[in-house]
Amino acid sequence: WRLYDLLDEPEDKLFSEYPIREQELSAVYLGCQMTTDNKRDIIRLRDKSFPDAKVFEATKCIGRYGLEFRLIG
């Protein structure tokens, strides 16, 4: 997850929390090396807060360098 903004905030902060409305999140992409527990937790959060967002899971491509994303929810 990454977000870039131009708001003035103290430079010593490591992160900021921004509210996200349901209609602002259309998809979630899970990495190919995520643990099963982390995937499950993120999918539960999606189910609760962003039920219309699609979930894609990355897998390593066979025979070439790259990732493929498969719709899982």
Steps between C-alpha positions, in 0.01 A plus 500: 500500500637836406354850500678821413368831624617857524368569850730665748582245767794461734790324330555268796172316443541154348142477377163672492151356520239617254137393495401315184139501386356176368469629143868606493640146512423288195763224533751343735814326369663237720871425454629163394700452821236608751425262782167323503414673828566846354294420190214378716511814719500735201212313335300520824561875517393534139186294568409723793590846373526480120269218384496615136879507464647215296791296636785384278781265600843515340680185387841466340494445125633168377768521235552877517571776747178659623181469697149403402195616694206268549160621620420319826216708640 
